[in-house]
Each structure stands twice: as C-alpha cells, then as structure tokens.
XYZ file of C-alpha atoms in Angstrom:
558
model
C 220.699 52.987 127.786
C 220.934 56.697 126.131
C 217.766 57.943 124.813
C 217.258 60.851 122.946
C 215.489 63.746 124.498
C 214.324 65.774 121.115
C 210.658 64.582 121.295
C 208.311 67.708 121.181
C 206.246 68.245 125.016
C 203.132 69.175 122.859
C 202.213 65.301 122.214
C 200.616 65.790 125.280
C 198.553 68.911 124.711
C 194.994 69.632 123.335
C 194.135 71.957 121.153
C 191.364 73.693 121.402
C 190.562 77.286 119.001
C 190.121 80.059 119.931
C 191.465 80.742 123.144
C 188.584 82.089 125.387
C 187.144 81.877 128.826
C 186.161 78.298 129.754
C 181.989 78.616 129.423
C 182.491 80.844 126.280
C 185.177 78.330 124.514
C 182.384 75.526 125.310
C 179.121 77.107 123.515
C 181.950 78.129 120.537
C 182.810 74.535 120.319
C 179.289 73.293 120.856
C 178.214 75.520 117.945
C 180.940 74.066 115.584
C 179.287 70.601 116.740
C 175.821 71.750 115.818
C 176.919 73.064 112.198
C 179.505 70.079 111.396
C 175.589 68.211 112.024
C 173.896 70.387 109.687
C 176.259 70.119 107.259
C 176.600 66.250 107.433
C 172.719 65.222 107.667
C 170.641 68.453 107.381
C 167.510 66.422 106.940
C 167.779 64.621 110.112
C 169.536 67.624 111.838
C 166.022 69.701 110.742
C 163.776 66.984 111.958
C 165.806 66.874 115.463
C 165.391 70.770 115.770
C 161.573 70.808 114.584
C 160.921 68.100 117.244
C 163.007 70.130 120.232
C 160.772 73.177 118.696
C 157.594 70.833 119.599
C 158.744 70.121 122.873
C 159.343 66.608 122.025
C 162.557 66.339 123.825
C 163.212 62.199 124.278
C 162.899 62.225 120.244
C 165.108 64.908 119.883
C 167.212 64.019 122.276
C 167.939 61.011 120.735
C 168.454 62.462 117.571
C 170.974 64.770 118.640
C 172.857 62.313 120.149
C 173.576 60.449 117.010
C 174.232 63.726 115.029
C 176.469 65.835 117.476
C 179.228 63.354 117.889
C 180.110 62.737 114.366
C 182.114 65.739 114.213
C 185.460 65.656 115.129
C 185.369 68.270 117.614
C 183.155 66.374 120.029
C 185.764 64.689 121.863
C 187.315 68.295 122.264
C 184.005 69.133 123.979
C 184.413 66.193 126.191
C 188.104 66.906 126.446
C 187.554 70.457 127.902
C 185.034 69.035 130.401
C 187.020 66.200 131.708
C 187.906 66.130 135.115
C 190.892 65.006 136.535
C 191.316 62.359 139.286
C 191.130 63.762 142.960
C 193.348 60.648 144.731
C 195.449 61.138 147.122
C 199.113 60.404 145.901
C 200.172 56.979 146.719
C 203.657 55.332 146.425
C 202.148 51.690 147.409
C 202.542 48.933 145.139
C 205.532 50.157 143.328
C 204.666 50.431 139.525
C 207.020 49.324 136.840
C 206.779 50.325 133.485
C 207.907 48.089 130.930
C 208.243 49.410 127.747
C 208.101 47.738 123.941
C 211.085 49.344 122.338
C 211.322 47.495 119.399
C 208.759 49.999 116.981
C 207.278 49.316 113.976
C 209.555 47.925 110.755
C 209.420 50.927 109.058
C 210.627 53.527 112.085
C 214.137 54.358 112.726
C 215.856 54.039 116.071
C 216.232 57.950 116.218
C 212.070 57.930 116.201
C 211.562 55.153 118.162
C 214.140 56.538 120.978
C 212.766 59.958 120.741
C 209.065 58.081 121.620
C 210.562 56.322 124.423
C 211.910 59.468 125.654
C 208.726 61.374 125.733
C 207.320 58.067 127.349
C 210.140 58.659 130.311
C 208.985 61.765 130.666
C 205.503 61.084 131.379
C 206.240 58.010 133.913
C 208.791 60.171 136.053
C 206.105 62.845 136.262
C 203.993 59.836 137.830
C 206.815 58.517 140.174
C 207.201 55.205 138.190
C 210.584 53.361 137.253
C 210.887 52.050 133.699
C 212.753 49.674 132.219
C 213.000 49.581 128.541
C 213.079 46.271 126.432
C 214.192 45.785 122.814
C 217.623 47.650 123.087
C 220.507 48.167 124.436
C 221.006 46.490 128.184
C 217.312 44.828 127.999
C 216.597 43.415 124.645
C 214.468 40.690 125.846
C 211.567 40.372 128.025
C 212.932 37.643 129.677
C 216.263 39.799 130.704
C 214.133 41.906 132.427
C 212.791 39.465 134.910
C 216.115 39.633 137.263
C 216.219 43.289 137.660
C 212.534 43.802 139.242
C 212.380 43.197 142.722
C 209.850 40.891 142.890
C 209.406 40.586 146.733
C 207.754 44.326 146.907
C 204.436 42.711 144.671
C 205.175 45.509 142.196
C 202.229 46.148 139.404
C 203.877 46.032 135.779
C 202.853 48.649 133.247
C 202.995 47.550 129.736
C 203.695 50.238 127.414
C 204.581 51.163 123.830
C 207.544 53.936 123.143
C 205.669 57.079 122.454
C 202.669 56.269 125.241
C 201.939 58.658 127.668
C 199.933 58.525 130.773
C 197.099 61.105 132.436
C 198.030 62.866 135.596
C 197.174 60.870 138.608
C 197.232 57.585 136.717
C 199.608 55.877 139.087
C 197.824 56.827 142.011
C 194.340 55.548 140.475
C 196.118 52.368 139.894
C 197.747 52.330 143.023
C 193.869 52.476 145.157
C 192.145 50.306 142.764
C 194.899 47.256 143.336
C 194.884 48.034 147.274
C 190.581 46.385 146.588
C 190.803 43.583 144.747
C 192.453 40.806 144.073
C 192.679 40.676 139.865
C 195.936 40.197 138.196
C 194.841 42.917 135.555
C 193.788 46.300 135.771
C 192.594 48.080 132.654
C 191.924 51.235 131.912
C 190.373 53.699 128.898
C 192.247 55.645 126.340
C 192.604 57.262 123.255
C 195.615 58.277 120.820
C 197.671 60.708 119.993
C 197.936 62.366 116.684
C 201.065 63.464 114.823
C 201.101 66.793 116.576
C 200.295 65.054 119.988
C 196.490 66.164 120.070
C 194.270 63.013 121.689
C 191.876 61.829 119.773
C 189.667 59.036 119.244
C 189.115 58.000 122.759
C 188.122 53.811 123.491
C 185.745 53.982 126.245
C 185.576 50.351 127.673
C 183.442 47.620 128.285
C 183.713 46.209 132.201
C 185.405 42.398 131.628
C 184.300 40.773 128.724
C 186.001 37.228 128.069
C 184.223 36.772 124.528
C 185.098 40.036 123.166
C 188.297 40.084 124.114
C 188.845 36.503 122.235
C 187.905 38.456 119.010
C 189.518 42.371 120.308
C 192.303 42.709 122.409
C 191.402 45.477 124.289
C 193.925 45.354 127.340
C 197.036 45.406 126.009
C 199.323 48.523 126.379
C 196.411 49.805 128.686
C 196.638 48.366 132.064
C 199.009 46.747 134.976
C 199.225 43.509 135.500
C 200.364 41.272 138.558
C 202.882 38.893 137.078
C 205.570 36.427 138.263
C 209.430 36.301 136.875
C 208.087 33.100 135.374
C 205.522 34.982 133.646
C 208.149 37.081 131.988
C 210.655 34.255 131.059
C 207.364 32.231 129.050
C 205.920 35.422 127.428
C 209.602 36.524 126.346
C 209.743 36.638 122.313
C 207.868 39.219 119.283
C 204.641 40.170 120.596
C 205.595 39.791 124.519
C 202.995 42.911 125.903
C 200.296 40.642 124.337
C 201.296 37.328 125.044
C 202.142 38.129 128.601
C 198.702 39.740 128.739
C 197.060 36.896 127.692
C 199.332 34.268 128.990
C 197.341 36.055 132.836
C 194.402 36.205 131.619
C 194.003 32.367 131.037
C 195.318 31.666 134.743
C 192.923 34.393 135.791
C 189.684 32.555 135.720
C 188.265 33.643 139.396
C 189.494 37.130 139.272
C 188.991 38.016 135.903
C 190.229 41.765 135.085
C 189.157 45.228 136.233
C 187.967 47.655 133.873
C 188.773 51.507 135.418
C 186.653 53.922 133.674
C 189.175 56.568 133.336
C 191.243 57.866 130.117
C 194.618 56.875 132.257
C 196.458 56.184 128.820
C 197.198 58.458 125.428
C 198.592 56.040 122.950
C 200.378 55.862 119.436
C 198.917 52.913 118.549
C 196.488 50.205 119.376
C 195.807 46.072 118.286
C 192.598 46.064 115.933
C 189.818 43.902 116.237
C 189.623 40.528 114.510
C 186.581 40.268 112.893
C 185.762 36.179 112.401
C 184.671 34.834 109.914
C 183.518 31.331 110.182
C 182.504 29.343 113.447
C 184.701 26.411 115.060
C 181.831 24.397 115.825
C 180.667 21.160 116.495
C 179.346 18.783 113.246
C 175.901 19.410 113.037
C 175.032 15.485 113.863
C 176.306 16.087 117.809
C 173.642 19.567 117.978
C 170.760 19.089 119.943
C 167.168 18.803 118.842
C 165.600 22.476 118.603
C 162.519 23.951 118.468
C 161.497 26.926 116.640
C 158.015 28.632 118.153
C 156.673 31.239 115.158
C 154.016 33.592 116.455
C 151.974 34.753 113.998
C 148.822 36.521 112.897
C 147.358 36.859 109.656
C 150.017 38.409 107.111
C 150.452 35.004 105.189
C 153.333 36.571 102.990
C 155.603 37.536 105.792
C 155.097 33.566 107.360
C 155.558 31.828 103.843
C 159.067 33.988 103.754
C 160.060 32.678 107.246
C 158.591 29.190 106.736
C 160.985 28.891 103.404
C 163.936 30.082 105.418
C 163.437 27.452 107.456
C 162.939 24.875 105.224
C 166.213 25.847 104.031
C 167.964 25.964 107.352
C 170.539 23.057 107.700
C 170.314 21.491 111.393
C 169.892 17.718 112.099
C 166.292 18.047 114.124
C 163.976 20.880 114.153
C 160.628 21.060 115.076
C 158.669 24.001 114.136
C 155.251 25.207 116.152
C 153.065 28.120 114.505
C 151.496 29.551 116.997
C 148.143 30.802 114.901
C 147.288 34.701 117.452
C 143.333 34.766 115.723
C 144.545 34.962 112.004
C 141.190 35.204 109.522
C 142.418 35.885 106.426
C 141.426 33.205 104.202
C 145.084 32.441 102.582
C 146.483 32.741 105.920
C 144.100 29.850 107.322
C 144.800 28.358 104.123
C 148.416 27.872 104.218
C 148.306 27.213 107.951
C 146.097 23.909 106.846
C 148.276 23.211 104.377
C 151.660 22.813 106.365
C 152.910 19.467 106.746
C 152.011 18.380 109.867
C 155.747 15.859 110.168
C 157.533 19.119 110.003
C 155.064 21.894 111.496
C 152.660 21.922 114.445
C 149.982 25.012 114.866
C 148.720 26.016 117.685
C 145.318 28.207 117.387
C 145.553 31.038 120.158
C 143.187 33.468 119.568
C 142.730 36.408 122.096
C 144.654 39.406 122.983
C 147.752 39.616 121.585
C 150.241 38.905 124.039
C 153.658 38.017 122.828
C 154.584 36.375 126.477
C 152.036 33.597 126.731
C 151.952 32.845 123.032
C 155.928 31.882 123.248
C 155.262 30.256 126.890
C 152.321 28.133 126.053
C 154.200 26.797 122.994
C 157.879 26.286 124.859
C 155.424 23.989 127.338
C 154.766 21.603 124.459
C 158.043 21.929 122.562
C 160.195 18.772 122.362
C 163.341 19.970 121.432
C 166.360 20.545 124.061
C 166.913 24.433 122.599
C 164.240 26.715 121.869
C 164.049 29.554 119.172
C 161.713 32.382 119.117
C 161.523 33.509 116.293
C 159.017 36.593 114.530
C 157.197 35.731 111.933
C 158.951 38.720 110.242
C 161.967 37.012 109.954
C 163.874 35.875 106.780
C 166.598 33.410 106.630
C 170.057 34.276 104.922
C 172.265 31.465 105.482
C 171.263 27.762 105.998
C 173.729 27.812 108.653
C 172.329 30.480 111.178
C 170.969 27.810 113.457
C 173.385 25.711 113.905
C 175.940 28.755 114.679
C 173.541 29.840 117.603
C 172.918 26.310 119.094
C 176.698 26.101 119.190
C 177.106 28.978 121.359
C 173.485 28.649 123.534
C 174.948 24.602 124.556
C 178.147 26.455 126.148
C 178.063 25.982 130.124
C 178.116 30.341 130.383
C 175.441 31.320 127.694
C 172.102 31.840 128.221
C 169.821 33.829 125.886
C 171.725 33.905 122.093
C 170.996 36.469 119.898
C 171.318 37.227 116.155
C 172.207 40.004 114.249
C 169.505 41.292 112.444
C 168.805 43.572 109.500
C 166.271 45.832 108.181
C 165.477 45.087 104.343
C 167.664 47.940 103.171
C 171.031 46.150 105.370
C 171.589 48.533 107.913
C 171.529 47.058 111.464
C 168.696 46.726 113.415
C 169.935 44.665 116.211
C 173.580 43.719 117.911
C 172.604 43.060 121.276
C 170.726 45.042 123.655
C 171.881 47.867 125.907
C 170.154 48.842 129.128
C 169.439 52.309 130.339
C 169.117 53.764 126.581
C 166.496 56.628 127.090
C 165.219 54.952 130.804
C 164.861 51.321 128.826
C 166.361 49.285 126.715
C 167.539 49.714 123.086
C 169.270 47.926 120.171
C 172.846 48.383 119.603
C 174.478 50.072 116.828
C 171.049 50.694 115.446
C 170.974 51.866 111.989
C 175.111 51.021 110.769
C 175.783 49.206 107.732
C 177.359 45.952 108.836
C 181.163 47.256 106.586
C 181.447 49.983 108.808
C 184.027 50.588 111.306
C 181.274 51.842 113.841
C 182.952 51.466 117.582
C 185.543 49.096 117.042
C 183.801 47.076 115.295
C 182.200 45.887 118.211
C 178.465 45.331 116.212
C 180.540 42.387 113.775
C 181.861 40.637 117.171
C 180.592 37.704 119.506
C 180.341 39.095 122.978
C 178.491 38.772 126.245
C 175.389 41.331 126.265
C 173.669 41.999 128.622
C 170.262 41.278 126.836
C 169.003 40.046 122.976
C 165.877 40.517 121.205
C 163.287 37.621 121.180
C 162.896 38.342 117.343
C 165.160 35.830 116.822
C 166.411 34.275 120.488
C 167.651 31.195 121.402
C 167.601 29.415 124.431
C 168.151 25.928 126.236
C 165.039 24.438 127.370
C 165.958 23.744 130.993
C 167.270 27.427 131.314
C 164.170 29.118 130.073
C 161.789 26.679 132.318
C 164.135 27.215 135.414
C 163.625 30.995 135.310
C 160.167 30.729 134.516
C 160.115 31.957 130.479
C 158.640 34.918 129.981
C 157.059 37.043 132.566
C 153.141 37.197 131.042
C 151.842 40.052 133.058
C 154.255 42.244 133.193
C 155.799 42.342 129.480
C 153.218 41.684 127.216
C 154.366 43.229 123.973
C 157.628 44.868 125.124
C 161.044 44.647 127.228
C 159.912 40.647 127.746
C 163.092 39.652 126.125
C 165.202 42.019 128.342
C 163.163 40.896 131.224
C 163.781 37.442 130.686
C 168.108 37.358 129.972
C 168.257 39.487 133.472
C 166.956 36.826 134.687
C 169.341 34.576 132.890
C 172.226 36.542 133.488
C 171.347 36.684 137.456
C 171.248 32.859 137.218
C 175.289 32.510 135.854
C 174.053 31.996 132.281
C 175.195 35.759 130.283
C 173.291 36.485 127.127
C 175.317 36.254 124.216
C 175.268 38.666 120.727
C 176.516 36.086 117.433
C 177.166 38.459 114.598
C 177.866 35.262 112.560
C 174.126 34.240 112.130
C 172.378 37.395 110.366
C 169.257 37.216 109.106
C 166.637 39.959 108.368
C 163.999 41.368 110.003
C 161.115 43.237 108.889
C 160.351 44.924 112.056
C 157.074 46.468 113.451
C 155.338 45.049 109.570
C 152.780 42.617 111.134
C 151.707 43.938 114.622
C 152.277 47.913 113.438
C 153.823 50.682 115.518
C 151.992 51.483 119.069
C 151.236 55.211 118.151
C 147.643 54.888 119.210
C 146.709 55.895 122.782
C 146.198 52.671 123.856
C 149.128 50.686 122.615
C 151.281 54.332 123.811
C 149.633 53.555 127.535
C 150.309 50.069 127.153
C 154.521 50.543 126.218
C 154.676 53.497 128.782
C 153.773 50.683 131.649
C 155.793 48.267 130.312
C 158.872 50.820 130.647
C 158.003 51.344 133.790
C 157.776 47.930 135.038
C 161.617 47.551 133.105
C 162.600 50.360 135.369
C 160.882 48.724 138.620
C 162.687 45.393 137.922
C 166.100 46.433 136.335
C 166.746 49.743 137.266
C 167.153 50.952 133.531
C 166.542 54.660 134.374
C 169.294 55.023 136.510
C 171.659 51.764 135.862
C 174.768 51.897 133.113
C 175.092 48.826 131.001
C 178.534 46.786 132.195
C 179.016 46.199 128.404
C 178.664 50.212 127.963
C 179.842 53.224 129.145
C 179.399 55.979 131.658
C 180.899 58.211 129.245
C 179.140 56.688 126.147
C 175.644 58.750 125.149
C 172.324 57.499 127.183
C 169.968 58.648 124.333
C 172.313 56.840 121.380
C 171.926 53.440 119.990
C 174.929 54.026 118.537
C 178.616 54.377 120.732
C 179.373 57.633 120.569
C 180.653 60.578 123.537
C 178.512 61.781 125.624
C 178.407 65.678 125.257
C-alpha cells in the first residue's frame, strides 16, 4: 500500500508561550489560569481569594479547583508537568496495530492517507507493525485475519488514521498484559487539534459495564486479545467498535483494564449516548416498595413530597412518616389527617438521628424495596419509581440513586465520589443538566461507588443483610456512603439513574451545621468515613488520579 508522507510532525507537539525556563514557564501559565478565572467568574474568583486571605484553605481550595480549570490553558499546565513512563523497553507480546482507513465521508483519500502516514510514524517509533484496513491490499477486517500470526498471542491495537501514540506506550502495554489475564486493555487520551496541539484530555473511569452500555469509551484506545474468528464476525462498517464489543460480551470474568496513562492522542472519538427512556419491566411485575419519609415539623416541605407521591405511578407502595418530635400545630395536623390505607406514622421523638429513624422504620416496612426518601423532596415525573425499582431488582445493584436538583435546576447530586476533600461529595455539583460537563457522564446510568439517601433505593434483604445503617457512627452524615461500601463489598455496586430526577431542597428543614456543635458533630463523622473507607487517602475507581480532589466537578488536577 503507498501512503503519502506530507503530514506535518507538529501534530504531535505542544505548544506552550513563551518559551522560558521550566519553573518560570509554569507560574506564567499558572497566572494566565488565575486571570482567565477572574475574568470568567470574578465574584466567585474574589470570594475564593478573600477566603485563602482568611486562612480558610479547604473552602478555597475547593473553590479554586472549580475556577482554575475552565481555562483552556490548564491542560497545558498539566501537559508541562506530565511525566513520562519509566518502563523498561519490552518487545513481548508483539503488538499489532490495526488501523481504520476508511475516514470520514467528507475527507479525501489524499487526507486520510496523509493521517495514516503520520499514524506509521508514531507506531514505528514504538516498534509496532501495522496493517492498514479500508484500502488497497486490506480493505476488510476480515482480510486481515490471515496475515497476523496468531500463534505468537499478539495484542491488537485498534486505531484511527491520524492517531498517534505517547512514548513508551507499547512498553506500558506490553507489562500490564504480562499481569493479567483481560482481553482488553484501555488506556486515557485526549485529541489533537488542527495544528496537532493535544487537547481535551478523557481521564478514565477503572471498568464500568453500565457506562460503557450508554459511552463507548474503549474504542480506538486500547489492545485487545482477539481470535481470527473474532476478526472474520466483527468484519463490516464500524469493525474497531463491533470487535470491541463483540470481547467485551465474552469477557464476563476478566472484564477490561483501565491504565491510567494518556498512551493515545486522537482525531476523533465515539460520543456518549444519552438515553432517553427506560426498557423496563410493566409496572404490574415491580415489586411492592416502601417509601420511609423522615420528617420534622416543616408541614409545607412534607405536603410537597406527600403530593409527589400521590402522583407517583407504581402498582404497591406503602408510605411510613416517620414523625422526629414535630410540634407545630399544622404539622401534627396534617400528620392526623393522612389516610391511614395509604400512610403509616411513626412518632420518634428524640435526638435527631437520621440512622435509626430510617432503621426503625425499614424494620416494620412490608414492601420487598425500600426508599428513603427526605422530606425535602419533590416529585417530577410519575415514573421516577418505577425507573429505580427496575434497576435496584437487577442481580448487580445495590443502593440506586437519583438525580437530584436544587430549585433553580442545576445539579445537586449524580452519584457520590469518595476522597473529595478527605470525604465524600456529590458529583457534578452545581451543572445544569444540558451541559456537556465531562462527557456527559452526570446524564448517564453507571455504577458509583456511593448515592445519597435523599432519595435511595434499596432491596429489603440487601439492606437487612448488611445491617442498614450504621446508628452510631453516622448519625447525620456519610451514613449513605457508609452503607453502599458496604453494599458494594457484598457484590451488589451502587448504581447513579439519571432517568428519575426529582428535586431537592437541600439543608431547608434540618439547616446547615455551622454551629459548634453540629461543626464537632460532622468533623467526627468525617473522621469515622476516613477510619472505615479510607477517603483521605483512597481515589474513587469511578474517578481519577489525575481528576481534582477538592472538585465536585471533573476537571484536571493542577
């Protein structure tokens, strides 16, 4: 096959202004950062500064680290800090690059050859053999099957024309196959622009089989261990994806391994699919659930949820109010007034402690699944309940969440991440659910690896076997995340459902813990998260090393 050479070598540079010494060309940079902030949210940027000036440095912290990567220079920060692999070189598996020559409708051979020769370029630099398919002597995938040589166990390398690959990513490859077993081995990347500057790095999630039903995020980024057979039944349009897939589903025991390295610089990448209804069971074949309502005084916020309810659409729910030492008088009025067929209350005065008022209620509940559920909550939909028993009755699933909003419709909850600031915190806090955000991960089922209890639900059997929620330690906080660990530890993975969204009026009824004594109480309550879970020191497997600790949101660590 002749392939034109003409492609320009600086699709693999950075470009970084002005050209100084290293530490100097990072505060220059850093500075840019800090006024692309200003510029963009000077409120917020003000309030981060005045709170660094007041030594408050977690607030500020956290502040920063939603303002500072928004500007398109961060990743040329991170860029000019990244540090290359230090493998040894290895030759062991042999690594075959296949190569999707075919390009998009709209590009010319004379492009698409001059990608695929700047692709060459990049895998003879690595010491890997290439075989092109769309053209010429290979137009099939299928044709390509005979000419590997299939008794050296070589690891396949599906590529588009135009991709290029970091130094040393053969030999990272190469050591991670020689440990495990997985027919797939993924890796992080980002892509190059039109003058071959990278940009807009995709730092990965370790294996997650939900997500990647909903965002291929695999394809044209790893190896995979495949069989001629493979080849010959993914052969056709779309062969990097099918064949991708096509090991996936016979990869059940050894499900892929996530590399967090950038090992790949890319023109172009599959977008996520955003659903938009639920394949689901008819609502007569859903189990009976219970919903247990904590509440204390604040009658309008429970009438709200109460209504939602009533307007829910599921076959068999049971509803328990659990009454926390409410003496308003229209509180204790409506609480008398609830029909008793549909609602059960349950007085529980005392302390408020969000633990035993959701355990001593799940011991009388009759229903297969539970919901918690604040009393803060407001229904959307009439179908949110039926769209999260559907997912909690899978064999997998353990703790369900929803997505939830703050009145105003920006995000307050899309699964939980651990080790935000030592803890736990709320993903993509704060986005409006029609932005792009990180790959649109906040509008797509996936495994977390926790949900809030504001609106959780659970089977029955699952939450009694792990012994609900732990009372002593987790009062008021981190008893959610405390209870899907222990879910997750058990085989059943806790489980983010964009498609129910409802809103949540957070922190309204039981008020912000600003006082010295609700301050003490959080601050051992942390501490206990980081005694059980490690959450000071862990990094979520649904997150990233290279992904900011003191962000909600998904952004580069500087």
């Amino acid at each position: 096959m002749r392939i034109a050479a003409g492609m320009d070598k600086s699709r693999t540079s950075v470009a970084i202004e002005p050209r100084l010494p290293s530490k100097a060309r990072n505060v220059w940079i850093l500075l840019r950062i800090h006024l692309h902030a200003l510029r963009q949210a000077p409120g917020p940027y003000l309030l981060a500064t005045w709170w660094r000036f007041r030594r408050k440095r977690v607030r500020a912290r956290a502040q920063f680290a939603t303002l500072l990567p928004t500007s398109p220079l961060a990743y040329q920060l991170w860029l000019h800090n990244e540090k290359p692999a230090d493998l040894q070189a290895a030759d062991v598996p042999p690594i075959i690059a296949l190569i999707d020559c075919a390009g998009a409708a709209s590009e010319n051979a004379a492009t698409i050859q001059a990608r695929a020769a700047a692709t060459l370029r990049s895998l003879a630099a690595e010491g890997i053999s290439a075989l092109p398919i769309g053209e010429g002597e290979i137009p099939t995938l299928a044709e390509a099957a005979p000419l590997i040589a299939w008794h050296e166990k070589p690891l396949l390398m599906l590529l588009a024309a135009g991709d290029v690959l970091a130094p040393a990513a053969a030999s990272t490859y190469r050591h991670a196959s020689a440990v495990t077993p997985a027919r797939i081995l993924y890796a992080d990347d980002d892509l190059l622009d039109a003058k071959g500057h990278r940009q807009a790095p995709h730092f990965k999630p370790q294996w997650n089989a939900e997500l990647f039903r909903h965002h291929d995020y695999l394809t044209g980024a790893c190896v995979v261990r495949a069989s001629a057979q493979d080849l010959q039944q993914a052969s056709g349009p779309d062969w990097p994806r099918r064949l991708v897939e096509r090991i996936v589903l016979a990869s059940e025991h050894y499900p892929p391994v996530h590399l967090p390295q950038v090992l790949h610089h890319r023109v172009w990448r599959l977008v996520p699919r955003v659903p938009v209804a639920v394949a689901g069971a008819a609502n007569e074949t859903l189990p009976p659930v219970t919903v247990i309502v904590p509440t204390r005084n604040r009658v309008d916020l429970l009438r709200t949820c109460l209504t939602g309810l009533e307007r829910t659409a599921y076959p068999d729910v049971e509803v328990i109010v659990v009454d926390n030492g409410s003496d308003d008088p229209a509180t204790l009025a409506y609480l008398d007034g609830l029909d008793p067929v549909r609602y059960r209350v349950l007085r529980r005065p005392g302390p408020f402690n969000f633990s035993t008022l959701n355990n001593q209620a799940a011991a009388q509940a009759k229903g297969d699944l539970l919901c918690l559920l604040n009393n803060d909550v407001e229904v959307l939909a009439p179908n949110w309940l039926a769209i999260m028993a559907q997912q909690a009755m899978r064999e997998e699933v353990g703790a369900v969440g929803a997505c939830l909003l703050y009145p105003d419709r920006r995000i307050q909850h899309a699964g939980v991440v651990l080790g935000i600031g030592g803890g736990a915190a709320h993903a993509h806090r704060l986005l409006r659910p029609d932005e792009e955000g990180y790959f649109r991960r906040h509008a797509l089922p996936q495994f977390v690896s926790a949900v809030t209890a504001a609106c959780l639900m659970v089977q029955r059997q699952r939450f009694e076997a792990v012994g609900g929620l732990d009372e002593a330690n987790f009062a008021v906080a981190f008893n959610d995340v405390d209870l899907c660990m222990r879910l997750n530890a058990r085989g059943w993975q806790s489980f983010y459902e964009p498609r129910a969204t409802l809103v949540h009026h957070e922190s309204v009824s039981r008020g912000l813990d600003r006082e010295p004594v609700g301050a003490a109480r959080f601050a051992g309550e942390l501490a206990a998260l980081k005694a059980a879970w490690n959450t000071g020191e862990c990094i979520d497997p649904f997150h990233h090393p290279q992904l900011n600790r003191f962000s909600e949101r998904f952004v580069v660590r500087l």
